[in-house]
Every structure is written in C-alpha cells, then in structure tokens.
PDB file of C-alpha atoms in Angstrom:
ATOM      1  CA  UNK N   1      27.985 -28.924  14.781  1.00  0.00           C
ATOM      2  CA  UNK N   2      30.254 -31.466  16.737  1.00  0.00           C
ATOM      3  CA  UNK N   3      29.487 -34.773  15.312  1.00  0.00           C
ATOM      4  CA  UNK N   4      30.066 -32.776  11.766  1.00  0.00           C
ATOM      5  CA  UNK N   5      26.929 -34.030  10.635  1.00  0.00           C
ATOM      6  CA  UNK N   6      26.748 -29.722   9.771  1.00  0.00           C
ATOM      7  CA  UNK N   7      27.377 -26.183  10.219  1.00  0.00           C
ATOM      8  CA  UNK N   8      28.091 -23.943  12.635  1.00  0.00           C
ATOM      9  CA  UNK N   9      26.514 -21.605  10.874  1.00  0.00           C
ATOM     10  CA  UNK N  10      23.347 -24.768   9.480  1.00  0.00           C
ATOM     11  CA  UNK N  11      23.281 -24.654  13.728  1.00  0.00           C
ATOM     12  CA  UNK N  12      22.780 -21.127  14.402  1.00  0.00           C
ATOM     13  CA  UNK N  13      20.309 -20.999  11.792  1.00  0.00           C
ATOM     14  CA  UNK N  14      17.872 -23.483  13.192  1.00  0.00           C
ATOM     15  CA  UNK N  15      18.962 -22.389  17.223  1.00  0.00           C
ATOM     16  CA  UNK N  16      18.902 -18.397  17.043  1.00  0.00           C
ATOM     17  CA  UNK N  17      16.368 -16.381  15.741  1.00  0.00           C
ATOM     18  CA  UNK N  18      17.133 -13.834  13.734  1.00  0.00           C
ATOM     19  CA  UNK N  19      20.436 -15.273  12.930  1.00  0.00           C
ATOM     20  CA  UNK N  20      20.803 -14.568   8.724  1.00  0.00           C
ATOM     21  CA  UNK N  21      19.539 -11.026   9.321  1.00  0.00           C
ATOM     22  CA  UNK N  22      22.855 -10.491  12.118  1.00  0.00           C
ATOM     23  CA  UNK N  23      24.863 -12.571   8.323  1.00  0.00           C
ATOM     24  CA  UNK N  24      23.348 -10.555   6.245  1.00  0.00           C
ATOM     25  CA  UNK N  25      24.179  -7.366   8.301  1.00  0.00           C
ATOM     26  CA  UNK N  26      28.231  -8.899   8.388  1.00  0.00           C
ATOM     27  CA  UNK N  27      27.978  -9.273   5.259  1.00  0.00           C
ATOM     28  CA  UNK N  28      26.621  -6.308   3.396  1.00  0.00           C
ATOM     29  CA  UNK N  29      26.460  -3.092   6.663  1.00  0.00           C
ATOM     30  CA  UNK N  30      29.234  -1.161   6.154  1.00  0.00           C
ATOM     31  CA  UNK N  31      31.675  -1.465   9.113  1.00  0.00           C
ATOM     32  CA  UNK N  32      31.013   2.236   9.548  1.00  0.00           C
ATOM     33  CA  UNK N  33      27.600   2.748   9.761  1.00  0.00           C
ATOM     34  CA  UNK N  34      25.450   1.408  13.019  1.00  0.00           C
ATOM     35  CA  UNK N  35      22.918  -0.796  13.025  1.00  0.00           C
ATOM     36  CA  UNK N  36      19.999   0.274  16.094  1.00  0.00           C
ATOM     37  CA  UNK N  37      18.568  -2.844  17.586  1.00  0.00           C
ATOM     38  CA  UNK N  38      14.782  -2.577  18.614  1.00  0.00           C
ATOM     39  CA  UNK N  39      13.686  -5.035  21.209  1.00  0.00           C
ATOM     40  CA  UNK N  40      16.695  -7.749  21.492  1.00  0.00           C
ATOM     41  CA  UNK N  41      19.672  -7.486  23.822  1.00  0.00           C
ATOM     42  CA  UNK N  42      21.634 -10.318  22.405  1.00  0.00           C
ATOM     43  CA  UNK N  43      24.271  -7.833  20.755  1.00  0.00           C
ATOM     44  CA  UNK N  44      26.462 -10.132  21.860  1.00  0.00           C
ATOM     45  CA  UNK N  45      25.753 -12.277  18.761  1.00  0.00           C
ATOM     46  CA  UNK N  46      25.570  -8.789  17.043  1.00  0.00           C
ATOM     47  CA  UNK N  47      29.124  -7.549  14.237  1.00  0.00           C
ATOM     48  CA  UNK N  48      30.546  -5.185  15.403  1.00  0.00           C
ATOM     49  CA  UNK N  49      28.269  -2.465  13.103  1.00  0.00           C
ATOM     50  CA  UNK N  50      25.778  -3.236  15.630  1.00  0.00           C
ATOM     51  CA  UNK N  51      25.422   0.198  18.868  1.00  0.00           C
ATOM     52  CA  UNK N  52      27.096  -1.168  22.483  1.00  0.00           C
ATOM     53  CA  UNK N  53      24.081  -0.471  23.790  1.00  0.00           C
ATOM     54  CA  UNK N  54      23.083  -3.194  25.830  1.00  0.00           C
ATOM     55  CA  UNK N  55      19.999  -2.734  27.022  1.00  0.00           C
ATOM     56  CA  UNK N  56      16.487  -4.712  25.706  1.00  0.00           C
ATOM     57  CA  UNK N  57      14.500  -1.497  26.806  1.00  0.00           C
ATOM     58  CA  UNK N  58      16.457   1.826  24.628  1.00  0.00           C
ATOM     59  CA  UNK N  59      14.137   1.942  22.305  1.00  0.00           C
ATOM     60  CA  UNK N  60      11.544   2.536  24.676  1.00  0.00           C
ATOM     61  CA  UNK N  61      12.980   5.661  26.622  1.00  0.00           C
ATOM     62  CA  UNK N  62      14.813   7.070  23.479  1.00  0.00           C
ATOM     63  CA  UNK N  63      11.661   7.177  21.819  1.00  0.00           C
ATOM     64  CA  UNK N  64       9.342   8.498  25.185  1.00  0.00           C
ATOM     65  CA  UNK N  65       7.626  11.543  26.616  1.00  0.00           C
ATOM     66  CA  UNK N  66       4.348  12.730  24.215  1.00  0.00           C
ATOM     67  CA  UNK N  67       4.058  11.493  21.367  1.00  0.00           C
ATOM     68  CA  UNK N  68       7.668  10.814  19.816  1.00  0.00           C
ATOM     69  CA  UNK N  69       7.575  12.758  16.583  1.00  0.00           C
ATOM     70  CA  UNK N  70       9.339  11.431  14.074  1.00  0.00           C
ATOM     71  CA  UNK N  71      12.020  14.464  12.697  1.00  0.00           C
ATOM     72  CA  UNK N  72      12.741  13.945  16.539  1.00  0.00           C
ATOM     73  CA  UNK N  73      13.634  10.528  17.336  1.00  0.00           C
ATOM     74  CA  UNK N  74      14.988  10.215  13.489  1.00  0.00           C
ATOM     75  CA  UNK N  75      17.994  13.590  14.736  1.00  0.00           C
ATOM     76  CA  UNK N  76      18.542  11.159  18.242  1.00  0.00           C
ATOM     77  CA  UNK N  77      19.926   8.551  15.953  1.00  0.00           C
ATOM     78  CA  UNK N  78      20.952   9.740  13.389  1.00  0.00           C
ATOM     79  CA  UNK N  79      23.592  12.651  15.992  1.00  0.00           C
ATOM     80  CA  UNK N  80      24.158   8.431  18.052  1.00  0.00           C
ATOM     81  CA  UNK N  81      25.811   7.584  14.293  1.00  0.00           C
ATOM     82  CA  UNK N  82      23.000   5.250  13.700  1.00  0.00           C
ATOM     83  CA  UNK N  83      21.819   4.260  10.009  1.00  0.00           C
ATOM     84  CA  UNK N  84      19.729   1.056  11.050  1.00  0.00           C
ATOM     85  CA  UNK N  85      16.820  -0.464  12.848  1.00  0.00           C
ATOM     86  CA  UNK N  86      16.938  -3.585  13.832  1.00  0.00           C
ATOM     87  CA  UNK N  87      13.289  -4.293  14.482  1.00  0.00           C
ATOM     88  CA  UNK N  88      12.150  -7.573  16.611  1.00  0.00           C
ATOM     89  CA  UNK N  89       8.354  -8.850  16.681  1.00  0.00           C
ATOM     90  CA  UNK N  90       9.004 -11.690  19.132  1.00  0.00           C
ATOM     91  CA  UNK N  91      10.779  -9.607  21.576  1.00  0.00           C
ATOM     92  CA  UNK N  92       9.158  -6.276  20.613  1.00  0.00           C
ATOM     93  CA  UNK N  93       5.805  -8.361  21.071  1.00  0.00           C
ATOM     94  CA  UNK N  94       7.008 -10.107  24.742  1.00  0.00           C
ATOM     95  CA  UNK N  95       7.346  -6.886  25.817  1.00  0.00           C
ATOM     96  CA  UNK N  96       4.212  -4.733  25.356  1.00  0.00           C
ATOM     97  CA  UNK N  97       2.734  -8.212  26.481  1.00  0.00           C
ATOM     98  CA  UNK N  98       4.299  -7.225  30.007  1.00  0.00           C
ATOM     99  CA  UNK N  99       4.216  -3.844  30.148  1.00  0.00           C
ATOM    100  CA  UNK N 100       1.125  -2.961  31.804  1.00  0.00           C
ATOM    101  CA  UNK N 101       2.719   1.876  31.342  1.00  0.00           C
ATOM    102  CA  UNK N 102       2.049   0.821  27.643  1.00  0.00           C
ATOM    103  CA  UNK N 103       5.500   2.420  26.776  1.00  0.00           C
ATOM    104  CA  UNK N 104       6.726  -0.469  24.784  1.00  0.00           C
ATOM    105  CA  UNK N 105       3.880  -0.557  22.960  1.00  0.00           C
ATOM    106  CA  UNK N 106       3.722   2.906  22.118  1.00  0.00           C
ATOM    107  CA  UNK N 107       7.716   2.470  21.221  1.00  0.00           C
ATOM    108  CA  UNK N 108       6.437  -0.847  18.364  1.00  0.00           C
ATOM    109  CA  UNK N 109       3.917   1.610  17.396  1.00  0.00           C
ATOM    110  CA  UNK N 110       5.851   4.549  16.324  1.00  0.00           C
ATOM    111  CA  UNK N 111       7.669   2.047  14.730  1.00  0.00           C
ATOM    112  CA  UNK N 112       5.679  -0.150  12.272  1.00  0.00           C
ATOM    113  CA  UNK N 113       3.441   2.845  11.692  1.00  0.00           C
ATOM    114  CA  UNK N 114       4.646   6.188  11.921  1.00  0.00           C
ATOM    115  CA  UNK N 115       7.986   5.349  10.624  1.00  0.00           C
ATOM    116  CA  UNK N 116       8.157   2.512   8.510  1.00  0.00           C
ATOM    117  CA  UNK N 117       6.294   3.779   5.845  1.00  0.00           C
ATOM    118  CA  UNK N 118       8.317   7.692   5.822  1.00  0.00           C
ATOM    119  CA  UNK N 119      11.133   7.068   7.570  1.00  0.00           C
ATOM    120  CA  UNK N 120      11.887   3.240   6.757  1.00  0.00           C
ATOM    121  CA  UNK N 121      12.935   1.602   3.843  1.00  0.00           C
ATOM    122  CA  UNK N 122      13.115  -2.908   4.244  1.00  0.00           C
ATOM    123  CA  UNK N 123      16.706  -4.235   3.448  1.00  0.00           C
ATOM    124  CA  UNK N 124      16.506  -8.005   5.210  1.00  0.00           C
ATOM    125  CA  UNK N 125      14.043  -9.861   6.452  1.00  0.00           C
ATOM    126  CA  UNK N 126      13.317 -12.682   8.459  1.00  0.00           C
ATOM    127  CA  UNK N 127      10.674 -14.631  10.160  1.00  0.00           C
ATOM    128  CA  UNK N 128      10.435 -12.807  12.901  1.00  0.00           C
ATOM    129  CA  UNK N 129      13.600  -9.949  12.604  1.00  0.00           C
ATOM    130  CA  UNK N 130      12.585  -7.506   9.800  1.00  0.00           C
ATOM    131  CA  UNK N 131      16.144  -4.764   9.119  1.00  0.00           C
ATOM    132  CA  UNK N 132      15.275  -0.807   7.776  1.00  0.00           C
ATOM    133  CA  UNK N 133      17.357   1.417   6.549  1.00  0.00           C
ATOM    134  CA  UNK N 134      16.821   5.092   8.164  1.00  0.00           C
ATOM    135  CA  UNK N 135      15.878   7.409   4.753  1.00  0.00           C
ATOM    136  CA  UNK N 136      15.599  10.288   7.071  1.00  0.00           C
ATOM    137  CA  UNK N 137      17.978  12.697   8.911  1.00  0.00           C
ATOM    138  CA  UNK N 138      20.520  10.843   6.954  1.00  0.00           C
TER     139      UNK N 138
END
C-alpha cells in the first residue's frame, strides 16, 4: 500500500481474515440493522452496523444456561435489535479448544445444529466467516 503496488482493500483482503465479509456488511446491511459478532472480538474493524459489545465470549454467555432453547436466544437477540449473526468459525474453534468447561463448544453447536437449519439464512460466506440473517422472532 505504501509503495503503491496494491490498494488498501487488496492489502486488507490478503491480511485481515473476514475483511470481505466486513465490506459486504458495510455495503449491503442497512444502517438500522445490527450484526452480532460470534467469536470475533475485532469490532474496531467492523462497520457501524455491528453490535458494539466488545466481548469475545458474549455469545457463550448469551446461550449459557442449560439447553439454550432457540426461542429464548432469538428473543434476546431480537430485544437487542440484532438481525444478523457474523460467525467466525476460526475463532470459535480456537476458543472451544481452550475451554475446559465445554461452554464455548455448546454455544457453537447451538449455531451449527439448531439455529442454522431453523433460523439462519446464509447471506455471505468467506473462508472462515459466515454472515447469517436471523429469520426467527424478527
């Protein structure tokens, strides 16, 4: 970028995992909608549509408490105005490997096994990131 051999976007696409998804959010998600980041705490890169919670473990806390029924989780997200989930599979896998309690794995499994087939519409995918529109309780 400094030498002018590539653009800022080319550099970030090559060096920042999830950058193409963040650009998609910036260009295609309405300003009044909210994207909740699952696993990724790099909100400083995320456009204004992203939920401002800076906690990498927010999703695990949100889904904690027994079997975390889908209705309870989607109602909590709807109350916060969340309309999309941005899932960082890379970060969730890393966190799950380092979680002796299994809380992260259970919260990740909720997305993969319960929410995705029933309440999540795929919107944009990139190597280790998926952006989903929440279709339940909206």
